[in-house]
Tab-separated table of C-alpha atoms and ligand atoms in Angstrom:
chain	number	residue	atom	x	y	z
E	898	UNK	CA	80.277	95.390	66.735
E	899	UNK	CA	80.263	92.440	69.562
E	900	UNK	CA	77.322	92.507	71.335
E	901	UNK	CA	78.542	90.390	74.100
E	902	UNK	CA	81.550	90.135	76.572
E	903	UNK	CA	82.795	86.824	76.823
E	904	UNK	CA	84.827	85.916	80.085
E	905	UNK	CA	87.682	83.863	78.358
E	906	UNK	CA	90.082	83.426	81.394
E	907	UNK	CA	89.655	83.454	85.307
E	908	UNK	CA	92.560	83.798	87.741
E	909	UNK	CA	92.744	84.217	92.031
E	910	UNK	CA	95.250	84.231	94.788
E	911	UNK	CA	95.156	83.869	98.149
E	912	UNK	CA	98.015	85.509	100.900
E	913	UNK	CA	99.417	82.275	102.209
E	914	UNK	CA	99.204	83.158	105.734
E	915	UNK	CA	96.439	81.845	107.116
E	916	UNK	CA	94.301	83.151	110.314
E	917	UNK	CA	91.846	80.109	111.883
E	918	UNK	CA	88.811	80.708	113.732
E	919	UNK	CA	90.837	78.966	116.690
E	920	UNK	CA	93.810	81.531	116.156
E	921	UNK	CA	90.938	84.421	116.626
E	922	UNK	CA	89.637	82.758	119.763
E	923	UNK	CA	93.272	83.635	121.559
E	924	UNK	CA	93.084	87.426	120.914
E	925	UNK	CA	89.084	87.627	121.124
E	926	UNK	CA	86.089	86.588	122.772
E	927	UNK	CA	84.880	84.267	120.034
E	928	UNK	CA	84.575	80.300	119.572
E	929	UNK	CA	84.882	78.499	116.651
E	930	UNK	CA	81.588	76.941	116.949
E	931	UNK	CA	80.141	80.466	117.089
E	932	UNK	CA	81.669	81.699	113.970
E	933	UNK	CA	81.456	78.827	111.567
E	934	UNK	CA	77.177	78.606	112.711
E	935	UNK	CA	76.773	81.963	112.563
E	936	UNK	CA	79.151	82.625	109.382
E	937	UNK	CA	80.106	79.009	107.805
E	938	UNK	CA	83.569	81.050	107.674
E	939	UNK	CA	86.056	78.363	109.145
E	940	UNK	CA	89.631	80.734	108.112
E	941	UNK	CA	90.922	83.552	106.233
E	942	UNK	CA	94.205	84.754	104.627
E	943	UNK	CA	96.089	87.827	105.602
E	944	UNK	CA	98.825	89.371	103.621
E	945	UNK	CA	101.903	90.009	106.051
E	946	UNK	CA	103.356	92.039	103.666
E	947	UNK	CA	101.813	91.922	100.204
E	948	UNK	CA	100.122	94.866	98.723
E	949	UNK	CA	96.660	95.221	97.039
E	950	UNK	CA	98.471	95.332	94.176
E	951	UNK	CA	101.099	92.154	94.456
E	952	UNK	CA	97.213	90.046	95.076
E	953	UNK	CA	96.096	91.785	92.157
E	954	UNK	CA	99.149	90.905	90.113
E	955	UNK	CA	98.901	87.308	90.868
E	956	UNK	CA	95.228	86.772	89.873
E	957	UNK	CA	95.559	88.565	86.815
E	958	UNK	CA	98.742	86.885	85.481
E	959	UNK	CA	96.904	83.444	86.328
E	960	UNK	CA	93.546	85.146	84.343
E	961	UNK	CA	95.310	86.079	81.004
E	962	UNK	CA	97.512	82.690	81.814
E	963	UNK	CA	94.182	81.121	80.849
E	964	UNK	CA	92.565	83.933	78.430
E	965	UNK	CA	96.174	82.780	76.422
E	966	UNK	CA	96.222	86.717	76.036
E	967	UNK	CA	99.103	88.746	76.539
E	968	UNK	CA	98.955	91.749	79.205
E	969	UNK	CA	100.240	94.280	75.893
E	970	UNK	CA	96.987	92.943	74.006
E	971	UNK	CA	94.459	94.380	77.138
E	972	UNK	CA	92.590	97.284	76.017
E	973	UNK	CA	91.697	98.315	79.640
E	974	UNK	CA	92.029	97.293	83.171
E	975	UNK	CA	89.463	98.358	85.759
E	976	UNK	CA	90.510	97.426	89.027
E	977	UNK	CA	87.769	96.970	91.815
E	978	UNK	CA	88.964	97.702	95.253
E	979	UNK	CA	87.966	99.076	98.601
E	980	UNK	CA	91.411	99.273	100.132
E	981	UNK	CA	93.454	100.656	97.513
E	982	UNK	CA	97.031	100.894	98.534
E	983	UNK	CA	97.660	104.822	98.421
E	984	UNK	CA	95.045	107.660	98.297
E	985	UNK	CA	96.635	108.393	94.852
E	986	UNK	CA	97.562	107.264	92.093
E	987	UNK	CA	95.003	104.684	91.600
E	988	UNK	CA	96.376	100.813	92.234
E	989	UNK	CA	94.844	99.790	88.769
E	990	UNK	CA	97.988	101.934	86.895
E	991	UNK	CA	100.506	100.174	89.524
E	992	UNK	CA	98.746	96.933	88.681
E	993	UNK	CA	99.077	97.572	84.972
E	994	UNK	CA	103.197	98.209	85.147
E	995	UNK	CA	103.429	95.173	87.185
E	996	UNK	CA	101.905	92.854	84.264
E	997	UNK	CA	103.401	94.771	81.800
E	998	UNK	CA	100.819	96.342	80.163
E	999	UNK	CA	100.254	99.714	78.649
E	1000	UNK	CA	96.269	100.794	77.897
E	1001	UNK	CA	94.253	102.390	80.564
E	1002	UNK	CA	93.944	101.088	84.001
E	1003	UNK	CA	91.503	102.781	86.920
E	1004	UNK	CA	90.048	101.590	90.127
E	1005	UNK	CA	86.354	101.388	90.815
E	1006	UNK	CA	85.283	101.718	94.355
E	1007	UNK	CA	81.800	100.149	95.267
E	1008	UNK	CA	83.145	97.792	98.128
E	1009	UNK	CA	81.222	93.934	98.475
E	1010	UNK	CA	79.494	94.965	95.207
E	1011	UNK	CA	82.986	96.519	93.597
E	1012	UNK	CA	83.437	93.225	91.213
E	1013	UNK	CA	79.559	93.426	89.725
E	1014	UNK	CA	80.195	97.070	89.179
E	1015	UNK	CA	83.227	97.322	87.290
E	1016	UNK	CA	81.700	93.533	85.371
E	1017	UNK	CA	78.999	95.934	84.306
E	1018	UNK	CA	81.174	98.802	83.061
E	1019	UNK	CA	83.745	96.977	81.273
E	1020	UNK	CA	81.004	95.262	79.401
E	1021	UNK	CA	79.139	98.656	77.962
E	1022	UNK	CA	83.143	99.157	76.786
E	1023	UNK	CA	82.908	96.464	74.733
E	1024	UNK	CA	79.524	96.605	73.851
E	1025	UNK	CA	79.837	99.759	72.674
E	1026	UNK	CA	83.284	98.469	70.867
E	1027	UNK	CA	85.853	100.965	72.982
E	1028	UNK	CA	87.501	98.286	73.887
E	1029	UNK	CA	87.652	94.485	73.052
E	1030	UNK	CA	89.943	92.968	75.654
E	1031	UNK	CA	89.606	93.958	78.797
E	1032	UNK	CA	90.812	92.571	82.693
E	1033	UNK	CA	88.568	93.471	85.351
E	1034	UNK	CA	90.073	92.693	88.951
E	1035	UNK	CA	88.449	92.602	92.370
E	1036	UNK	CA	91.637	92.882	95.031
E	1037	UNK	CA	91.437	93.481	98.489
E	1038	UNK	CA	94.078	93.488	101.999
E	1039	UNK	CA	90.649	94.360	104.380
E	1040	UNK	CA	92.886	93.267	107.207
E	1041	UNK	CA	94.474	96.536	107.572
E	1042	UNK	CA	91.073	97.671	107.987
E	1043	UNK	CA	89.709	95.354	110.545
E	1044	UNK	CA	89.654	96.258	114.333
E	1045	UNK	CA	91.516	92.978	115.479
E	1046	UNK	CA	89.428	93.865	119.085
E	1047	UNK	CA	86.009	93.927	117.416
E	1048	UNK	CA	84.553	90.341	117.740
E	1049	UNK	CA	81.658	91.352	115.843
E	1050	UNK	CA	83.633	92.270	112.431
E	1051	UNK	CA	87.445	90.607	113.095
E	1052	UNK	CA	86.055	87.305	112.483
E	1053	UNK	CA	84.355	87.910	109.116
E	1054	UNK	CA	86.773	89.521	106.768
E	1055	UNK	CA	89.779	88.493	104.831
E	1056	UNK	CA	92.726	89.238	101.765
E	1057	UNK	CA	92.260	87.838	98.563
E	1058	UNK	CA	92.256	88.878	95.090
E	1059	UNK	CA	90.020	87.653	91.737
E	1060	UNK	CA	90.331	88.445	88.097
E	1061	UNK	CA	88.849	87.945	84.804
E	1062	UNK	CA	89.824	88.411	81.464
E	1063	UNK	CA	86.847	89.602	79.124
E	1064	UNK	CA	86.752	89.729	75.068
E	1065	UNK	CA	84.092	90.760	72.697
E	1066	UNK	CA	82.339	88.166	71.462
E	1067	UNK	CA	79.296	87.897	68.469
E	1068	UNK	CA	77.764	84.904	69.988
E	1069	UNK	CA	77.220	84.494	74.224
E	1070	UNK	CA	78.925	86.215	77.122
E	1071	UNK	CA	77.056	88.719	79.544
E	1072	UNK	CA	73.556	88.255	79.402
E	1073	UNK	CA	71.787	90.933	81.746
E	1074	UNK	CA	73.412	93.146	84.947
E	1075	UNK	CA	71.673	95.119	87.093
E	1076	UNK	CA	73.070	97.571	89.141
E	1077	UNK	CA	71.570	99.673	92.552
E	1078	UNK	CA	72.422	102.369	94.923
E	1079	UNK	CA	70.791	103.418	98.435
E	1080	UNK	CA	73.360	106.020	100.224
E	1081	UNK	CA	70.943	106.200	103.343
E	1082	UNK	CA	72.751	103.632	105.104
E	1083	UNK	CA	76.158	105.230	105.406
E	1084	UNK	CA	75.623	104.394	109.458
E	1085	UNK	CA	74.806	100.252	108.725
E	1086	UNK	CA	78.559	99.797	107.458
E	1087	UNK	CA	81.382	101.841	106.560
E	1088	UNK	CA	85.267	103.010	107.897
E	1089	UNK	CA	85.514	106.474	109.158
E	1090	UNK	CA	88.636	108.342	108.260
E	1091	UNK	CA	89.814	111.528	107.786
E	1092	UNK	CA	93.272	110.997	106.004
E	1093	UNK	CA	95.213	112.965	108.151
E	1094	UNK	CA	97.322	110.263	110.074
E	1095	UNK	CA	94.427	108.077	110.571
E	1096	UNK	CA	93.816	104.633	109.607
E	1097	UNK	CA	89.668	104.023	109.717
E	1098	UNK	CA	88.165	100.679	110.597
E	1099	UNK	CA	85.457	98.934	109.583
E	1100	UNK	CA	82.073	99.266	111.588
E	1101	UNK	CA	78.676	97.236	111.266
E	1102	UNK	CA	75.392	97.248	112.390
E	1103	UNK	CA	75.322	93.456	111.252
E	1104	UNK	CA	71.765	92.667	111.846
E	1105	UNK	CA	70.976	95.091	110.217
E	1106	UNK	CA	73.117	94.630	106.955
E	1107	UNK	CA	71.984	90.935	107.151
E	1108	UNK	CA	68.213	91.717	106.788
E	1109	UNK	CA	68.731	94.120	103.612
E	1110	UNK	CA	71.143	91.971	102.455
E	1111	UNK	CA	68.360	89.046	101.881
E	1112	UNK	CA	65.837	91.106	101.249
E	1113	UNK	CA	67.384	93.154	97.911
E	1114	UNK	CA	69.672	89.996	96.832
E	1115	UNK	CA	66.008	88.185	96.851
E	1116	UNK	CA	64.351	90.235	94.515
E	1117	UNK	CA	67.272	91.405	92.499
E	1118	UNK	CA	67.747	87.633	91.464
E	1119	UNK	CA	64.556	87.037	90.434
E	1120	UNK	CA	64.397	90.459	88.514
E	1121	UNK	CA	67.496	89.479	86.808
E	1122	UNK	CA	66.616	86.155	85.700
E	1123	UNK	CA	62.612	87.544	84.665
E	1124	UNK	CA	64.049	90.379	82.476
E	1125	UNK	CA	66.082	87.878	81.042
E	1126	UNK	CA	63.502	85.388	80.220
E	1127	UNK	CA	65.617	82.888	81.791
E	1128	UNK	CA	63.696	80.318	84.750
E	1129	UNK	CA	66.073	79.331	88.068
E	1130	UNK	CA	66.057	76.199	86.705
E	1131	UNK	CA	67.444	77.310	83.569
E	1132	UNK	CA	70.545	78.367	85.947
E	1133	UNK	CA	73.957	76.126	86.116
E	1134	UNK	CA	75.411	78.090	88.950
E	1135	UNK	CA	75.022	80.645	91.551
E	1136	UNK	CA	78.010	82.870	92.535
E	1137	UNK	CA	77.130	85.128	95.119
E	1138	UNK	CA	79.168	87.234	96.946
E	1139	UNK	CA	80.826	85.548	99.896
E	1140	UNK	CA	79.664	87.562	102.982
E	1141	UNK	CA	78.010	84.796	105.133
E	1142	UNK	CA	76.589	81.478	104.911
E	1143	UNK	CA	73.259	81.987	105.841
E	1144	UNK	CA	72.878	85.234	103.482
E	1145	UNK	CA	73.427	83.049	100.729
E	1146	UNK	CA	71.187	80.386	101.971
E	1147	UNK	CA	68.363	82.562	102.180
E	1148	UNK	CA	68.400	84.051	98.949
E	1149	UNK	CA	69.042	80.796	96.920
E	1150	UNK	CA	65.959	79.447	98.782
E	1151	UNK	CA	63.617	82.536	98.168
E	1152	UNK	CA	64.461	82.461	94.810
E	1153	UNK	CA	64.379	78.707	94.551
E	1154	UNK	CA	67.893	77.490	93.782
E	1155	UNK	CA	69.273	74.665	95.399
E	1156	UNK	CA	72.169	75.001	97.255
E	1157	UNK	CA	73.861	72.264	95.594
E	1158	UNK	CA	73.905	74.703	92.336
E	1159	UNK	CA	75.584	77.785	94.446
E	1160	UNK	CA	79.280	78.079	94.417
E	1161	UNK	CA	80.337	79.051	98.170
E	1162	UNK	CA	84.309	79.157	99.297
E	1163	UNK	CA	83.743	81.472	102.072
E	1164	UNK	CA	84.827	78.978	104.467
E	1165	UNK	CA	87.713	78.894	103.247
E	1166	UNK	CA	88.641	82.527	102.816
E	1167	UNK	CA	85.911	84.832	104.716
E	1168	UNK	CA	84.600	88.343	103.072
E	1169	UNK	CA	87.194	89.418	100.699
E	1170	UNK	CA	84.760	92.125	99.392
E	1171	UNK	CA	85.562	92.423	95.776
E	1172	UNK	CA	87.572	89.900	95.198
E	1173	UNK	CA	84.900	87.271	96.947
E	1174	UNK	CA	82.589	86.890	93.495
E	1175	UNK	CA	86.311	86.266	91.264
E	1176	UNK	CA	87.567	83.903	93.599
E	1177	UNK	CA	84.672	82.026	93.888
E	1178	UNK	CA	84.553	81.889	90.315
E	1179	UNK	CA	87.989	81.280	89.542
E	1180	UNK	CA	88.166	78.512	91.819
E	1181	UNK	CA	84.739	76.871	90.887
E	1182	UNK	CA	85.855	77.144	86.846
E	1183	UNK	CA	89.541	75.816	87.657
E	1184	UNK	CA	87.816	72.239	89.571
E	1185	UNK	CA	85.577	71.542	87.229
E	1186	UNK	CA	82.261	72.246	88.147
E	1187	UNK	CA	81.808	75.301	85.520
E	1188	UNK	CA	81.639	74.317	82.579
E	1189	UNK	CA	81.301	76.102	78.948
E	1190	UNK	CA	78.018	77.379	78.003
E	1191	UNK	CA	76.711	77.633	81.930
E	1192	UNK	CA	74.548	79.612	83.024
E	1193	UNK	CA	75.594	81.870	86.038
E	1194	UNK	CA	74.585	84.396	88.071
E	1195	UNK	CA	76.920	86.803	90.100
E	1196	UNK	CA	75.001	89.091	92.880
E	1197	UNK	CA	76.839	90.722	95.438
E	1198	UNK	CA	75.646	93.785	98.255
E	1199	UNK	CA	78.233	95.922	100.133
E	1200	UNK	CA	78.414	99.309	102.048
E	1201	UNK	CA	76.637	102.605	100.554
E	1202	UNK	CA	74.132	100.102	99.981
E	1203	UNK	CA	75.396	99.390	96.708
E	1204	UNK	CA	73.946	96.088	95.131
E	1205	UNK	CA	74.057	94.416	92.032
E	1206	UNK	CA	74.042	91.400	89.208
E	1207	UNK	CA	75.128	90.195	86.331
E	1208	UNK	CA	73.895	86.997	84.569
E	1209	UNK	CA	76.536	85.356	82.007
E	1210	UNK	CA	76.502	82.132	79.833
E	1211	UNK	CA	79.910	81.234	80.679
R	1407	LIG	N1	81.820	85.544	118.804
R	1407	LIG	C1	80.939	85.304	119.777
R	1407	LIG	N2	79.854	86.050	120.009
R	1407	LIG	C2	79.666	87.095	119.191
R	1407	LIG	C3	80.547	87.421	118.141
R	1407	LIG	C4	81.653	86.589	117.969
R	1407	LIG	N3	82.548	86.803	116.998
R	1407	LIG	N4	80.073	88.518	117.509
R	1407	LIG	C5	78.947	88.875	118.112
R	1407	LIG	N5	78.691	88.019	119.143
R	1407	LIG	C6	77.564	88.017	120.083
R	1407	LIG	C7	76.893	89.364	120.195
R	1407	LIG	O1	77.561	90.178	121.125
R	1407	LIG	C8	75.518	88.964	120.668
R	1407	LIG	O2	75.560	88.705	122.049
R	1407	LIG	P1	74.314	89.071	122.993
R	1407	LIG	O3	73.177	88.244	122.489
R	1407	LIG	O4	74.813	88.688	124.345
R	1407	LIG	O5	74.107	90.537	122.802
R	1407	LIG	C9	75.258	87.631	119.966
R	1407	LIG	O6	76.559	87.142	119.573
R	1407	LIG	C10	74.362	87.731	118.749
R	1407	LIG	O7	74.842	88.805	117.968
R	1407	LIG	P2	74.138	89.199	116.618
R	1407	LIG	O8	74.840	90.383	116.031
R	1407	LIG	O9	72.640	89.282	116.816
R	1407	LIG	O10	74.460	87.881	115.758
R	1407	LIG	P3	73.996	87.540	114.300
R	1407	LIG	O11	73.343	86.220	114.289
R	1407	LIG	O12	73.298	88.687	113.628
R	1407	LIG	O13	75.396	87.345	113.576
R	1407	LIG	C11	76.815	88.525	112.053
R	1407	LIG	C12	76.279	88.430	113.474
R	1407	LIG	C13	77.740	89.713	111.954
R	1407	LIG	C14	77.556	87.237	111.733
R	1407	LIG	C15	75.608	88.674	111.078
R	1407	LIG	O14	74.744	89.691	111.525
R	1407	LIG	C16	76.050	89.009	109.685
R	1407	LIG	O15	76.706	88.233	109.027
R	1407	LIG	N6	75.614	90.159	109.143
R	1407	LIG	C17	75.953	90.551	107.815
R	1407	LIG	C18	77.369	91.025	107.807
R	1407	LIG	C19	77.916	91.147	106.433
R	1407	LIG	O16	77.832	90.236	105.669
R	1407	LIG	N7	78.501	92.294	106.156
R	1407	LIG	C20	79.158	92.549	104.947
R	1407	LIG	C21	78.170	92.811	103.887
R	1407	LIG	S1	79.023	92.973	102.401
């Protein structure tokens, strides 16, 4: 039996349309200057009219692209998404006609943290040898979600989609996850709707989410690296999820990781929820900087609270 899932192929795509901070500044009362200090998020992609799905598509085709894996050879596909693109059936089996391939295919909601979640199941899957190959993908069009109006959330969230392609390996792969709930903050962050006609948008209490967010991403990193006998300095790479600049900051400082070691392409594409830790990833893997046999760690908090990581040797 392999004891380890092995990430053998990472794939992402962006919408190409592209919203700027400036662009924002003609609808709302915003500035660039406030956004990128407050945020470090300098522009985000919007689908016009891509699906969750089509994203998803494209980052998984460029993930098994590398993996050199066919889409008939997957075992299982667990889709991680927050706006899937009907109420049923789930995007994951659209996703899996689209590539072509025929096992089982489900979504996994558990928003921001959505990617560590369905990281963690797919690996007891193979752990437990139900499956061997399996592509986990974090996909997400937020935008029809966002109140355009609300200054406070328009600016921060984006489209995007991430993928990996995991095997069973005997030798390295997932080292340690960790995963959390807290569903006493439904009123800090969530959408409201009732599905009758009614589209729900996101609303934040974003002090608030910003002071938990440091606080448990703090002290679930250094759990994560203690249980697994591992030092910070014994870590290649951060990948956190890509909410806001100064989140990250603060936790690769508390737990005494230099930000030169912590991969961070929010400015470039905002918080795409799930699909912020893949992307990331994918993007840090395709220019170089991660490297074989690294040592990363993924964390990532989102609405619920729902929090979570997952340590790999790359
Ligand atoms: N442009 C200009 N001003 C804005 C603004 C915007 N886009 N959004 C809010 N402001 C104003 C506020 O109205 C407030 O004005 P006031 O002082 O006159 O009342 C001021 O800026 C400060 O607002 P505040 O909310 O205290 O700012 P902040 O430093 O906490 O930054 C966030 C706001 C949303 C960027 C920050 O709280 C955050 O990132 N939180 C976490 C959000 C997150 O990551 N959520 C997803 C988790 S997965």
């Amino acid at each position: 039996m392999n004891k380890f899932a092995r990430i053998i192929g990472t794939g992402s795509y962006l919408p190409p349309t592209i919203v700027t901070n400036d662009d924002l500044s003609k609808t709302i009362d915003t500035t660039n200057e406030w956004i990128t200090t407050r945020t470090g998020i300098k522009q985000r992609h919007k689908v016009t009219d891509e699906t969750t799905c089509d994203l998803a598509e494209k980052a998984a085709n460029h993930a098994l692209e590398m993996a050199g894996i066919n889409a008939k050879d997957l075992d299982l596909i667990i889709l991680a998404t927050t706006t899937p693109d009907k109420v049923f059936p789930a995007t994951a089996t659209m996703l899996q006609t689209a590539i072509g391939a025929s096992c089982p295919a489900f979504d996994l909601q558990s928003v921001c943290a959505g990617f560590i979640f369905a990281l963690t199941t797919a690996q007891q899957y193979i752990k437990t040898g139900a499956a061997n190959k399996i592509l986990v993908v974090g996909s997400e069009t937020l935008s029809r979600i966002v109140n355009w109006k609300d200054r406070s959330t328009a600016v921060l969230f984006g489209d995007g989609a991430g993928a990996v392609v995991l095997s069973g390996s005997s030798d390295t792969g997932i080292l340690h996850s960790k995963l959390f709930s807290d569903g006493n903050y439904l009123s800090s962050l969530q959408v409201s709707n009732n599905y009758i006609n009614e589209v729900g948008f996101i609303k934040m209490s974003g002090n608030e989410v910003f002071k938990i967010a440091v606080n448990r991403l703090s002290s679930l990193a250094k759990e994560t690296l203690k249980e697994a006998n591992l030092s910070s300095d014994k870590l290649d790479w951060m990948v956190p999820h890509q909410a806001n600049i100064r989140i990250i900051s603060a936790v690769a400082k508390r737990i005494k990781i230099p930000m030169n070691k912590v991969i961070v392409t929010l400015e470039n594409h905002g918080n795409t929820s799930a699909a912020s830790i893949p992307l990331a990833l994918d993007t840090a893997v395709r220019d170089g900087r991660i490297k074989k046999g690294d040592n990363l760690l993924f964390e990532g908090i989102g609405a619920g609270f729902s929090w979570g990581s997952v340590l790999v040797q790359f």
